[in-house]
CSV table of C-alpha atoms in Angstrom, one decimal:
chain,number,residue,atom,x,y,z
U,4,UNK,CA,-3.4,-23.9,-39.3
U,5,UNK,CA,-3.5,-25.2,-42.8
U,6,UNK,CA,-4.9,-22.6,-45.2
U,7,UNK,CA,-8.3,-23.3,-46.8
U,8,UNK,CA,-8.1,-25.0,-50.2
U,9,UNK,CA,-9.2,-23.1,-53.3
U,10,UNK,CA,-12.8,-24.1,-54.0
U,11,UNK,CA,-13.6,-24.8,-57.6
U,12,UNK,CA,-17.3,-24.4,-58.1
U,13,UNK,CA,-19.4,-25.8,-61.0
U,14,UNK,CA,-22.0,-23.3,-62.0
U,15,UNK,CA,-25.2,-24.8,-63.6
U,16,UNK,CA,-26.9,-27.2,-61.2
U,17,UNK,CA,-24.4,-26.4,-58.4
U,18,UNK,CA,-24.2,-22.7,-57.7
U,19,UNK,CA,-27.5,-22.1,-59.5
U,20,UNK,CA,-30.5,-24.2,-60.5
U,21,UNK,CA,-31.3,-24.7,-64.1
U,22,UNK,CA,-34.5,-25.6,-65.9
U,23,UNK,CA,-32.6,-27.9,-68.2
U,24,UNK,CA,-35.3,-28.9,-70.6
U,25,UNK,CA,-36.5,-25.3,-71.2
U,26,UNK,CA,-33.0,-24.1,-71.6
U,27,UNK,CA,-32.1,-26.9,-74.0
U,28,UNK,CA,-35.0,-25.8,-76.2
U,29,UNK,CA,-34.7,-22.0,-76.0
U,30,UNK,CA,-30.9,-21.6,-76.2
U,31,UNK,CA,-30.6,-23.3,-79.6
U,32,UNK,CA,-33.7,-21.4,-80.8
U,33,UNK,CA,-32.0,-18.1,-79.8
U,34,UNK,CA,-28.8,-19.1,-81.6
U,35,UNK,CA,-30.8,-20.0,-84.8
U,36,UNK,CA,-32.6,-16.7,-84.6
U,37,UNK,CA,-29.3,-14.8,-84.4
U,38,UNK,CA,-27.9,-16.5,-87.5
U,39,UNK,CA,-31.2,-16.8,-89.4
U,40,UNK,CA,-30.0,-14.5,-92.2
U,41,UNK,CA,-27.1,-16.7,-92.9
U,42,UNK,CA,-28.7,-20.2,-92.7
U,43,UNK,CA,-32.2,-21.5,-92.1
U,44,UNK,CA,-32.8,-22.8,-88.5
U,45,UNK,CA,-33.4,-26.4,-89.7
U,46,UNK,CA,-29.9,-26.4,-91.2
U,47,UNK,CA,-28.1,-24.2,-88.7
U,48,UNK,CA,-29.0,-26.2,-85.6
U,49,UNK,CA,-27.3,-29.5,-86.7
U,50,UNK,CA,-24.3,-27.4,-87.8
U,51,UNK,CA,-24.1,-25.7,-84.4
U,52,UNK,CA,-24.3,-29.1,-82.6
U,53,UNK,CA,-21.5,-30.5,-84.7
U,54,UNK,CA,-19.4,-27.3,-84.1
U,55,UNK,CA,-19.9,-27.4,-80.3
U,56,UNK,CA,-18.8,-31.1,-80.3
U,57,UNK,CA,-15.6,-30.0,-82.2
U,58,UNK,CA,-15.1,-27.2,-79.6
U,59,UNK,CA,-15.4,-29.7,-76.8
U,60,UNK,CA,-12.6,-31.7,-78.5
U,61,UNK,CA,-10.4,-28.6,-78.9
U,62,UNK,CA,-6.8,-29.7,-78.9
U,63,UNK,CA,-5.2,-26.6,-80.5
U,64,UNK,CA,-4.0,-23.2,-79.4
U,65,UNK,CA,-7.2,-21.3,-80.1
U,66,UNK,CA,-9.4,-20.5,-77.1
U,67,UNK,CA,-12.8,-22.2,-77.2
U,68,UNK,CA,-14.5,-19.0,-78.3
U,69,UNK,CA,-11.9,-18.4,-81.1
U,70,UNK,CA,-12.4,-21.9,-82.3
U,71,UNK,CA,-16.1,-21.6,-82.2
U,72,UNK,CA,-16.1,-18.4,-84.3
U,73,UNK,CA,-13.5,-19.8,-86.8
U,74,UNK,CA,-15.4,-23.1,-87.4
U,75,UNK,CA,-18.8,-21.3,-87.7
U,76,UNK,CA,-17.3,-18.8,-90.2
U,77,UNK,CA,-15.8,-21.6,-92.3
U,78,UNK,CA,-19.0,-23.7,-92.3
U,79,UNK,CA,-21.3,-20.8,-93.0
U,80,UNK,CA,-19.0,-19.4,-95.7
U,81,UNK,CA,-18.7,-16.0,-94.1
U,82,UNK,CA,-16.2,-13.8,-92.3
U,83,UNK,CA,-15.2,-14.3,-88.7
U,84,UNK,CA,-16.2,-10.7,-88.0
U,85,UNK,CA,-19.7,-11.5,-89.1
U,86,UNK,CA,-19.9,-14.5,-86.9
U,87,UNK,CA,-18.4,-12.6,-84.0
U,88,UNK,CA,-21.1,-9.9,-84.3
U,89,UNK,CA,-23.8,-12.6,-84.3
U,90,UNK,CA,-22.2,-14.2,-81.2
U,91,UNK,CA,-22.2,-10.9,-79.4
U,92,UNK,CA,-25.9,-10.4,-80.1
U,93,UNK,CA,-26.6,-14.0,-78.9
U,94,UNK,CA,-24.7,-13.3,-75.7
U,95,UNK,CA,-26.0,-9.8,-75.0
U,96,UNK,CA,-29.6,-10.0,-76.3
U,97,UNK,CA,-30.9,-13.5,-76.9
U,98,UNK,CA,-29.2,-15.1,-73.8
U,99,UNK,CA,-30.5,-12.5,-71.4
U,100,UNK,CA,-34.0,-13.5,-72.3
U,101,UNK,CA,-33.3,-16.9,-70.8
U,102,UNK,CA,-33.0,-15.6,-67.2
U,103,UNK,CA,-36.0,-17.5,-66.0
U,104,UNK,CA,-34.2,-20.7,-66.8
U,105,UNK,CA,-31.7,-20.1,-64.0
U,106,UNK,CA,-32.8,-20.3,-60.4
U,107,UNK,CA,-31.0,-18.8,-57.3
U,108,UNK,CA,-29.9,-21.3,-54.6
U,109,UNK,CA,-29.9,-19.4,-51.3
U,110,UNK,CA,-27.8,-22.2,-49.6
U,111,UNK,CA,-25.1,-21.8,-52.2
U,112,UNK,CA,-25.2,-18.0,-51.9
U,113,UNK,CA,-24.7,-18.3,-48.2
U,114,UNK,CA,-21.9,-20.8,-48.5
U,115,UNK,CA,-20.0,-18.7,-51.0
U,116,UNK,CA,-20.4,-15.6,-48.9
U,117,UNK,CA,-19.1,-17.3,-45.7
U,118,UNK,CA,-16.1,-18.7,-47.6
U,119,UNK,CA,-15.4,-15.3,-49.0
U,120,UNK,CA,-15.6,-13.7,-45.5
U,121,UNK,CA,-13.2,-16.4,-44.3
U,122,UNK,CA,-10.7,-15.4,-47.0
U,123,UNK,CA,-11.0,-18.6,-49.1
U,124,UNK,CA,-10.1,-18.4,-52.8
U,125,UNK,CA,-13.1,-19.4,-54.9
U,126,UNK,CA,-13.3,-20.1,-58.6
U,127,UNK,CA,-16.2,-20.6,-61.0
U,128,UNK,CA,-15.2,-23.7,-62.9
U,129,UNK,CA,-18.0,-24.0,-65.4
U,130,UNK,CA,-17.8,-25.7,-68.8
U,131,UNK,CA,-16.2,-23.0,-70.9
U,132,UNK,CA,-18.1,-23.3,-74.2
U,133,UNK,CA,-19.5,-19.7,-74.3
U,134,UNK,CA,-18.1,-16.2,-73.8
U,135,UNK,CA,-17.5,-14.7,-70.3
U,136,UNK,CA,-20.5,-12.4,-70.5
U,137,UNK,CA,-22.9,-15.3,-70.4
U,138,UNK,CA,-21.1,-16.8,-67.4
U,139,UNK,CA,-21.1,-13.5,-65.5
U,140,UNK,CA,-24.8,-13.1,-66.3
U,141,UNK,CA,-25.6,-16.4,-64.7
U,142,UNK,CA,-23.5,-15.7,-61.7
U,143,UNK,CA,-25.4,-12.4,-61.1
U,144,UNK,CA,-28.8,-14.1,-61.7
U,145,UNK,CA,-27.8,-16.6,-59.0
U,146,UNK,CA,-27.5,-13.7,-56.5
U,147,UNK,CA,-23.7,-13.8,-56.2
U,148,UNK,CA,-21.2,-11.0,-56.0
U,149,UNK,CA,-18.7,-11.4,-58.8
U,150,UNK,CA,-15.9,-10.2,-56.5
U,151,UNK,CA,-16.3,-13.4,-54.5
U,152,UNK,CA,-14.6,-15.3,-57.3
U,153,UNK,CA,-10.9,-15.0,-58.1
U,154,UNK,CA,-11.3,-16.6,-61.5
U,155,UNK,CA,-14.1,-17.5,-63.8
U,156,UNK,CA,-13.7,-20.0,-66.7
U,157,UNK,CA,-15.1,-19.1,-70.0
U,158,UNK,CA,-14.6,-19.7,-73.7
U,159,UNK,CA,-12.7,-16.5,-73.9
U,160,UNK,CA,-9.7,-17.8,-71.9
U,161,UNK,CA,-9.9,-21.6,-71.8
U,162,UNK,CA,-8.7,-23.9,-74.5
U,163,UNK,CA,-10.2,-27.2,-73.2
U,164,UNK,CA,-13.6,-28.3,-71.9
U,165,UNK,CA,-15.2,-30.7,-69.5
U,166,UNK,CA,-15.2,-33.6,-68.9
U,167,UNK,CA,-11.6,-33.9,-70.3
U,168,UNK,CA,-8.7,-34.0,-67.8
U,169,UNK,CA,-7.0,-31.4,-69.9
U,170,UNK,CA,-9.7,-28.9,-68.7
U,171,UNK,CA,-8.7,-29.4,-65.1
U,172,UNK,CA,-5.0,-29.4,-65.9
U,173,UNK,CA,-5.4,-26.1,-67.8
U,174,UNK,CA,-7.4,-24.6,-64.9
U,175,UNK,CA,-4.7,-25.5,-62.4
U,176,UNK,CA,-2.1,-23.9,-64.6
U,177,UNK,CA,-4.2,-20.8,-64.9
U,178,UNK,CA,-4.5,-20.6,-61.2
U,179,UNK,CA,-0.9,-21.5,-60.5
U,180,UNK,CA,-2.3,-24.1,-58.0
U,181,UNK,CA,-1.6,-27.8,-57.2
U,182,UNK,CA,-4.3,-30.3,-57.2
U,183,UNK,CA,-3.8,-31.0,-53.5
U,184,UNK,CA,-4.5,-27.3,-52.8
U,185,UNK,CA,-8.0,-27.4,-54.4
U,186,UNK,CA,-11.4,-29.0,-54.0
U,187,UNK,CA,-14.0,-29.3,-56.7
U,188,UNK,CA,-17.8,-28.9,-55.9
U,189,UNK,CA,-20.2,-30.0,-58.6
U,190,UNK,CA,-23.3,-32.0,-59.3
U,191,UNK,CA,-22.4,-34.0,-62.4
U,192,UNK,CA,-20.4,-37.2,-61.9
U,193,UNK,CA,-19.4,-37.4,-65.5
U,194,UNK,CA,-18.3,-33.7,-65.9
U,195,UNK,CA,-17.1,-32.7,-62.4
U,196,UNK,CA,-15.9,-36.1,-61.1
U,197,UNK,CA,-12.9,-36.4,-63.4
U,198,UNK,CA,-11.1,-33.7,-61.3
U,199,UNK,CA,-10.5,-36.5,-58.8
U,200,UNK,CA,-8.3,-38.3,-61.2
U,201,UNK,CA,-5.8,-35.5,-60.9
U,202,UNK,CA,-5.9,-35.7,-57.1
U,203,UNK,CA,-8.5,-33.0,-56.5
U,204,UNK,CA,-11.0,-34.0,-53.8
U,205,UNK,CA,-14.5,-33.7,-55.2
U,206,UNK,CA,-17.9,-33.2,-53.6
U,207,UNK,CA,-21.0,-34.0,-55.7
U,208,UNK,CA,-24.2,-32.4,-54.5
U,209,UNK,CA,-27.2,-34.7,-54.5
U,210,UNK,CA,-25.6,-37.0,-57.1
U,211,UNK,CA,-26.2,-40.7,-57.3
U,212,UNK,CA,-23.1,-42.8,-56.5
U,213,UNK,CA,-24.2,-45.2,-59.3
U,214,UNK,CA,-23.5,-42.5,-61.8
U,215,UNK,CA,-19.8,-42.0,-60.8
U,216,UNK,CA,-17.5,-43.4,-63.5
U,217,UNK,CA,-15.4,-46.3,-62.2
U,218,UNK,CA,-12.1,-44.5,-62.9
U,219,UNK,CA,-13.3,-41.6,-60.8
U,220,UNK,CA,-14.7,-43.8,-58.0
U,221,UNK,CA,-11.4,-45.7,-57.7
U,222,UNK,CA,-9.6,-42.5,-56.6
U,223,UNK,CA,-11.4,-42.6,-53.3
U,224,UNK,CA,-11.6,-38.8,-53.5
U,225,UNK,CA,-15.3,-38.4,-54.3
U,226,UNK,CA,-17.9,-37.5,-51.6
U,227,UNK,CA,-21.6,-37.2,-52.2
U,228,UNK,CA,-24.3,-35.6,-50.1
U,229,UNK,CA,-26.7,-32.7,-49.6
U,230,UNK,CA,-25.8,-29.1,-49.1
U,231,UNK,CA,-25.5,-29.4,-45.3
U,232,UNK,CA,-23.1,-32.2,-45.8
U,233,UNK,CA,-21.1,-30.0,-48.2
U,234,UNK,CA,-20.8,-27.3,-45.5
U,235,UNK,CA,-19.4,-29.8,-43.1
U,236,UNK,CA,-17.0,-31.1,-45.8
U,237,UNK,CA,-15.8,-27.5,-46.4
U,238,UNK,CA,-15.4,-26.9,-42.7
U,239,UNK,CA,-18.1,-24.3,-42.5
U,240,UNK,CA,-20.5,-26.2,-40.3
U,241,UNK,CA,-19.5,-28.7,-37.6
U,242,UNK,CA,-21.3,-32.0,-37.4
U,243,UNK,CA,-23.7,-31.8,-34.5
U,244,UNK,CA,-22.9,-35.4,-33.5
U,245,UNK,CA,-19.3,-34.3,-32.7
U,246,UNK,CA,-20.3,-31.4,-30.4
U,247,UNK,CA,-20.5,-31.8,-26.6
């Protein structure tokens, strides 16, 4: 029997629900609060957006977190240790106040648990712009056991970000896996779909086919559907139409 593929899970919107508008308002506000003694919020927020854009385009040897700290220190005119302290407070204090923005998805919890019991290797392949502690917090808030995942992407270890193909190449290198040995499960055609361009079959939960980029659609490796369809795609649940 062919071994189960490594399942690469997107986090926000896939494994866990997210109140996007609320989070998009409160997260920057928390960051501005953490850095308020260095720069007024109305000036800090545009600087943070520009810096995150630069991190998404990271092409160097620094991890995403290292680059974020370095760029913020340069642009704020302060030391990296000062920025690192503020980032730690943001992750450990301000971020934890946003728990209500993240909603458990029982169907996802059940699927991860069943795959873990079957011995499948599972990976949280979230966009790695922030430190690992913020990723682990969301995983726990979603009701998951961290031990279910063999690897978790974060800004602390990754050097590239979604939707770039380099993110998926780096992840495969980190895992020591071939594209054909993995599947990607996400909800965002623009960010999760590009994995198909490397030969990774992709399942997009509740995504509109019209939102799939043409270069991704042409691969023929993208499937869309609800969570029950995902379970059939993963081989957890048989299609009732095929049973006798």
